Amino acid sequence: MTMAQDSPEQLRDLVMSAARALRRRWFTALEPWGLSPHEYRALRAIHGGDSPRLGDVAKALRIAPRSATEVVDRLEKGGLIERIPDASDRRAMCVRLTAQGGRVITELDAARDADAAEFFADLPAGDRAALRRILEALPRP
């Protein structure tokens, strides 16, 4: 059985294919820094927070706290973040970017923006605007 053109199934497959292509490109773009997309997301969560606790990082990544600890351990070992005591609860630990981590997140953001510009470069401005409008209209988790 073939799918009708513009069927929900065909649209789903096209969106998933584009998302996979973007994800593969992002994996490749992260290689020079030796980071995974998951570690990048953790850096973004830490950068965007005010020295968040590990539990906050886990929530931002939608993973178990134990898994967040493993990600934070790798980032700390790489010198990108550091653990600091929580000012309001001495038993808890918070995390923040190191100076090196701040430089890396700036470089990564620039690389990600450049990759997106390249990925969408062949779409005329009107098509990009239509794509934005359509994607914004779709439900999100």
PDB file of C-alpha atoms in Angstrom:
ATOM      1  CA  MET A   1       0.000   0.000   0.000  1.00  0.00           C
ATOM      2  CA  THR A   2       1.394   3.404  -0.924  1.00  0.00           C
ATOM      3  CA  MET A   3       0.897   6.577   1.051  1.00  0.00           C
ATOM      4  CA  ALA A   4      -1.180   9.359  -0.422  1.00  0.00           C
ATOM      5  CA  GLN A   5       0.834  12.460  -1.186  1.00  0.00           C
ATOM      6  CA  ASP A   6       0.681  14.884   1.767  1.00  0.00           C
ATOM      7  CA  SER A   7      -0.839  12.198   3.998  1.00  0.00           C
ATOM      8  CA  PRO A   8      -0.143  12.486   7.724  1.00  0.00           C
ATOM      9  CA  GLU A   9       2.114   9.441   7.422  1.00  0.00           C
ATOM     10  CA  GLN A  10       4.158  11.008   4.620  1.00  0.00           C
ATOM     11  CA  LEU A  11       4.430  14.340   6.443  1.00  0.00           C
ATOM     12  CA  ARG A  12       5.545  12.518   9.586  1.00  0.00           C
ATOM     13  CA  ASP A  13       8.239  10.671   7.666  1.00  0.00           C
ATOM     14  CA  LEU A  14       9.482  13.872   6.018  1.00  0.00           C
ATOM     15  CA  VAL A  15       9.667  15.743   9.331  1.00  0.00           C
ATOM     16  CA  MET A  16      11.432  12.803  10.989  1.00  0.00           C
ATOM     17  CA  SER A  17      13.896  12.545   8.107  1.00  0.00           C
ATOM     18  CA  ALA A  18      14.743  16.252   8.333  1.00  0.00           C
ATOM     19  CA  ALA A  19      15.141  15.983  12.119  1.00  0.00           C
ATOM     20  CA  ARG A  20      17.468  12.975  11.735  1.00  0.00           C
ATOM     21  CA  ALA A  21      19.547  14.870   9.163  1.00  0.00           C
ATOM     22  CA  LEU A  22      19.897  17.834  11.513  1.00  0.00           C
ATOM     23  CA  ARG A  23      20.824  15.529  14.391  1.00  0.00           C
ATOM     24  CA  ARG A  24      23.484  13.700  12.335  1.00  0.00           C
ATOM     25  CA  ARG A  25      24.964  17.032  11.260  1.00  0.00           C
ATOM     26  CA  TRP A  26      25.018  18.175  14.899  1.00  0.00           C
ATOM     27  CA  PHE A  27      26.818  14.982  16.012  1.00  0.00           C
ATOM     28  CA  THR A  28      29.453  15.708  13.362  1.00  0.00           C
ATOM     29  CA  ALA A  29      29.715  19.388  14.305  1.00  0.00           C
ATOM     30  CA  LEU A  30      30.337  18.461  17.971  1.00  0.00           C
ATOM     31  CA  GLU A  31      33.241  16.106  17.184  1.00  0.00           C
ATOM     32  CA  PRO A  32      36.013  18.752  17.431  1.00  0.00           C
ATOM     33  CA  TRP A  33      34.951  19.427  21.034  1.00  0.00           C
ATOM     34  CA  GLY A  34      34.573  15.748  21.911  1.00  0.00           C
ATOM     35  CA  LEU A  35      31.018  16.303  23.139  1.00  0.00           C
ATOM     36  CA  SER A  36      27.715  14.562  22.543  1.00  0.00           C
ATOM     37  CA  PRO A  37      24.455  16.412  21.850  1.00  0.00           C
ATOM     38  CA  HIS A  38      23.382  15.388  25.355  1.00  0.00           C
ATOM     39  CA  GLU A  39      26.451  17.022  26.889  1.00  0.00           C
ATOM     40  CA  TYR A  40      25.829  20.149  24.830  1.00  0.00           C
ATOM     41  CA  ARG A  41      22.258  20.299  26.153  1.00  0.00           C
ATOM     42  CA  ALA A  42      23.616  19.956  29.691  1.00  0.00           C
ATOM     43  CA  LEU A  43      26.026  22.843  29.095  1.00  0.00           C
ATOM     44  CA  ARG A  44      23.124  24.947  27.769  1.00  0.00           C
ATOM     45  CA  ALA A  45      21.030  24.104  30.856  1.00  0.00           C
ATOM     46  CA  ILE A  46      23.892  24.988  33.183  1.00  0.00           C
ATOM     47  CA  HIS A  47      24.694  28.151  31.235  1.00  0.00           C
ATOM     48  CA  GLY A  48      21.046  29.211  31.248  1.00  0.00           C
ATOM     49  CA  GLY A  49      20.574  28.644  34.976  1.00  0.00           C
ATOM     50  CA  ASP A  50      21.908  30.447  37.993  1.00  0.00           C
ATOM     51  CA  SER A  51      24.274  27.703  39.188  1.00  0.00           C
ATOM     52  CA  PRO A  52      21.591  25.000  39.089  1.00  0.00           C
ATOM     53  CA  ARG A  53      21.549  21.933  41.296  1.00  0.00           C
ATOM     54  CA  LEU A  54      22.136  18.562  39.672  1.00  0.00           C
ATOM     55  CA  GLY A  55      18.427  17.781  39.998  1.00  0.00           C
ATOM     56  CA  ASP A  56      17.605  20.896  37.978  1.00  0.00           C
ATOM     57  CA  VAL A  57      19.999  19.778  35.252  1.00  0.00           C
ATOM     58  CA  ALA A  58      18.331  16.344  35.239  1.00  0.00           C
ATOM     59  CA  LYS A  59      14.893  17.953  34.867  1.00  0.00           C
ATOM     60  CA  ALA A  60      16.105  20.182  32.029  1.00  0.00           C
ATOM     61  CA  LEU A  61      17.475  17.132  30.223  1.00  0.00           C
ATOM     62  CA  ARG A  62      14.475  14.951  31.127  1.00  0.00           C
ATOM     63  CA  ILE A  63      16.728  12.239  32.540  1.00  0.00           C
ATOM     64  CA  ALA A  64      17.201  10.547  35.898  1.00  0.00           C
ATOM     65  CA  PRO A  65      19.382  12.393  38.434  1.00  0.00           C
ATOM     66  CA  ARG A  66      21.914   9.529  38.336  1.00  0.00           C
ATOM     67  CA  SER A  67      22.283   9.968  34.565  1.00  0.00           C
ATOM     68  CA  ALA A  68      22.687  13.723  35.014  1.00  0.00           C
ATOM     69  CA  THR A  69      25.474  13.056  37.508  1.00  0.00           C
ATOM     70  CA  GLU A  70      27.289  10.988  34.872  1.00  0.00           C
ATOM     71  CA  VAL A  71      26.942  13.781  32.287  1.00  0.00           C
ATOM     72  CA  VAL A  72      28.109  16.381  34.820  1.00  0.00           C
ATOM     73  CA  ASP A  73      31.055  14.160  35.788  1.00  0.00           C
ATOM     74  CA  ARG A  74      32.194  14.036  32.140  1.00  0.00           C
ATOM     75  CA  LEU A  75      31.819  17.805  31.719  1.00  0.00           C
ATOM     76  CA  GLU A  76      33.688  18.432  34.966  1.00  0.00           C
ATOM     77  CA  LYS A  77      36.477  16.062  33.931  1.00  0.00           C
ATOM     78  CA  GLY A  78      36.769  18.057  30.695  1.00  0.00           C
ATOM     79  CA  GLY A  79      37.149  21.294  32.666  1.00  0.00           C
ATOM     80  CA  LEU A  80      33.922  22.771  31.298  1.00  0.00           C
ATOM     81  CA  ILE A  81      31.984  22.966  34.555  1.00  0.00           C
ATOM     82  CA  GLU A  82      32.660  22.898  38.262  1.00  0.00           C
ATOM     83  CA  ARG A  83      30.665  21.837  41.272  1.00  0.00           C
ATOM     84  CA  ILE A  84      30.087  24.397  43.985  1.00  0.00           C
ATOM     85  CA  PRO A  85      28.252  24.166  47.322  1.00  0.00           C
ATOM     86  CA  ASP A  86      24.658  25.352  47.306  1.00  0.00           C
ATOM     87  CA  ALA A  87      24.525  28.587  49.310  1.00  0.00           C
ATOM     88  CA  SER A  88      21.097  27.703  50.739  1.00  0.00           C
ATOM     89  CA  ASP A  89      21.757  24.022  51.534  1.00  0.00           C
ATOM     90  CA  ARG A  90      25.286  22.929  52.391  1.00  0.00           C
ATOM     91  CA  ARG A  91      24.391  19.291  51.655  1.00  0.00           C
ATOM     92  CA  ALA A  92      23.524  20.058  48.037  1.00  0.00           C
ATOM     93  CA  MET A  93      25.832  20.795  45.136  1.00  0.00           C
ATOM     94  CA  CYS A  94      25.333  23.187  42.274  1.00  0.00           C
ATOM     95  CA  VAL A  95      27.144  23.408  38.971  1.00  0.00           C
ATOM     96  CA  ARG A  96      28.413  26.323  36.919  1.00  0.00           C
ATOM     97  CA  LEU A  97      30.441  26.815  33.787  1.00  0.00           C
ATOM     98  CA  THR A  98      34.152  27.402  34.093  1.00  0.00           C
ATOM     99  CA  ALA A  99      35.777  30.106  31.958  1.00  0.00           C
ATOM    100  CA  GLN A 100      36.703  27.357  29.493  1.00  0.00           C
ATOM    101  CA  GLY A 101      33.097  26.108  29.525  1.00  0.00           C
ATOM    102  CA  GLY A 102      31.871  29.622  28.755  1.00  0.00           C
ATOM    103  CA  ARG A 103      34.209  29.845  25.766  1.00  0.00           C
ATOM    104  CA  VAL A 104      33.162  26.412  24.540  1.00  0.00           C
ATOM    105  CA  ILE A 105      29.426  27.142  24.781  1.00  0.00           C
ATOM    106  CA  THR A 106      29.976  30.352  22.787  1.00  0.00           C
ATOM    107  CA  GLU A 107      31.894  28.403  20.125  1.00  0.00           C
ATOM    108  CA  LEU A 108      29.270  25.655  20.060  1.00  0.00           C
ATOM    109  CA  ASP A 109      26.400  28.108  19.700  1.00  0.00           C
ATOM    110  CA  ALA A 110      28.199  29.760  16.776  1.00  0.00           C
ATOM    111  CA  ALA A 111      28.855  26.349  15.169  1.00  0.00           C
ATOM    112  CA  ARG A 112      25.227  25.335  15.616  1.00  0.00           C
ATOM    113  CA  ASP A 113      23.984  28.599  14.120  1.00  0.00           C
ATOM    114  CA  ALA A 114      26.357  28.240  11.153  1.00  0.00           C
ATOM    115  CA  ASP A 115      25.212  24.658  10.588  1.00  0.00           C
ATOM    116  CA  ALA A 116      21.546  25.696  10.653  1.00  0.00           C
ATOM    117  CA  ALA A 117      22.257  28.513   8.195  1.00  0.00           C
ATOM    118  CA  GLU A 118      23.929  26.010   5.852  1.00  0.00           C
ATOM    119  CA  PHE A 119      21.156  23.409   6.262  1.00  0.00           C
ATOM    120  CA  PHE A 120      18.382  25.880   5.396  1.00  0.00           C
ATOM    121  CA  ALA A 121      20.374  27.960   2.879  1.00  0.00           C
ATOM    122  CA  ASP A 122      18.637  26.540  -0.202  1.00  0.00           C
ATOM    123  CA  LEU A 123      15.179  27.497   1.073  1.00  0.00           C
ATOM    124  CA  PRO A 124      13.992  30.894  -0.119  1.00  0.00           C
ATOM    125  CA  ALA A 125      13.041  33.334   2.634  1.00  0.00           C
ATOM    126  CA  GLY A 126       9.327  32.842   1.974  1.00  0.00           C
ATOM    127  CA  ASP A 127       9.639  29.069   2.351  1.00  0.00           C
ATOM    128  CA  ARG A 128      11.593  29.491   5.605  1.00  0.00           C
ATOM    129  CA  ALA A 129       8.843  31.773   6.918  1.00  0.00           C
ATOM    130  CA  ALA A 130       6.178  29.244   5.896  1.00  0.00           C
ATOM    131  CA  LEU A 131       8.134  26.414   7.538  1.00  0.00           C
ATOM    132  CA  ARG A 132       8.398  28.420  10.759  1.00  0.00           C
ATOM    133  CA  ARG A 133       4.666  29.178  10.727  1.00  0.00           C
ATOM    134  CA  ILE A 134       3.793  25.523  10.129  1.00  0.00           C
ATOM    135  CA  LEU A 135       6.180  24.137  12.750  1.00  0.00           C
ATOM    136  CA  GLU A 136       4.982  26.664  15.336  1.00  0.00           C
ATOM    137  CA  ALA A 137       1.395  25.544  14.705  1.00  0.00           C
ATOM    138  CA  LEU A 138       2.186  21.916  15.541  1.00  0.00           C
ATOM    139  CA  PRO A 139       1.658  20.667  19.127  1.00  0.00           C
ATOM    140  CA  ARG A 140       4.692  20.391  21.424  1.00  0.00           C
ATOM    141  CA  PRO A 141       5.351  18.262  24.480  1.00  0.00           C
TER     142      PRO A 141
END
